[in-house]
Amino acid sequence: MPTTIISGTFLRMFSLKGKRAIITGAGSGIGQSTAIAFAKQGATVSLLEINIEAANETVEKIRINGGQAEAAECDVTDHDQVQEVFDKLGADHGGLDCLINNAGIAHVGNILNTDEKDFDRVMNVNLKGVFNCLKGGVRQMVKSGGGAIVNIASTVATMAINDRLAYSTSKGGVLAMTYSVAKDHLHNKIRCNAIQPGRIHTPFVDGFIAENYPENQEEIFRKLSDYQPLGRMGKPEEVAAMAVFLCSDEASFITGSPFAVDGGTLYVR
């Protein structure tokens, strides 16, 4: 890990030691990798998950390596429940320093074949869920004297791909909320940024391919990988590393910005 020298003392860069973090959707994929990375860098991590069994597995992965973590069952679409959980965690840990809004769901469809029920479900999880957690998180950070928020958006928040109407709309909203929170809470010393992952190789991707393309899984995987200019899908750990940086003191001059972790998809195509 790189180091820096201040007044003759070596300091570990991107340290999160002593920081109190909440990460949503941390039972698998990007959320799990982010929770593990934050704990490795010294943060005390609280995992919010609707799938508490998956969250407990992540907690075990962290604790077995000496990290500090706990899991709380939480449906991010339930506004009152989210506020109660944030209040409890804030009280238990004496405040909140970092929030990663990662929980979300995917959807495939265009304007003609996306029905109202599916559209509402995506908005409820991906957009209202982030709103609910931002509300709880900002309230706790105001009490704590500041903090850092990272919202997981997507490349499709600012670009178009086929058949992602509802998902793209929800992630565009996440990006807009990122800008608003960053602007509104400058005086509270709260930084708010977003990550725009490209196609990341998670269990969801493998399941999606197996379900929709059972006869030619290898071919589809290759095509999805080749879509990124770097010629592969990203790793959850690579998104997690960006989240660590954005919540570290080294990123103290950064707020209201989206960061593409996408193998060049947005800007090098």
C-alpha angles and dihedrals in degrees: 000000000000118000137202131207123231119175091340095308123117112228125191110240120231091017116164094186111152094010121129113220137187119199123185125210092019098150095097146349120015093355094053093047090049092051091050092047093049092050091048089055091053105265124139102236129208114192120208112200138157086210100061093180091059091046092052089053089055090048090053091051089053098044095047087062094048099263128136117242144142135184131226125190108234138159104213091205091064105085098193094045091050092052091049092051093048091048092051095047091045090053094044094051100031095247144333131271106170135031125185113191101202107137112114147130133227131231135187119210148092131234092279101048101033107096124209094252093056092044091052092047092054092047091047094055104030101036110019090039090058090045091053093049093044089054092052094040098048091048090055094044092052087057091045094051098249144333148178127266127193120190117198105225123158143239086256089066086079105019136048129243127170122280101002101110100135096035093048091048092052093049092047087056091050089055091049091051089050091059093045096050091046091052098041096049105041089112090054090057090242117145119201124189137160136224120215106203119195119210106327123193104241134146087264091063092050091048093047092052093045092050099044103030106029094152099052107025096144093052093049092046089053092049092049090049094048091053089079113076090231087060101239143066119264124252122241088235090062092057090045091054091057090049090052091052094048091052094045125094089248088071094052092121094053125091138139093026135126118219121202116219094177114119090256096306097135103039111015101048 
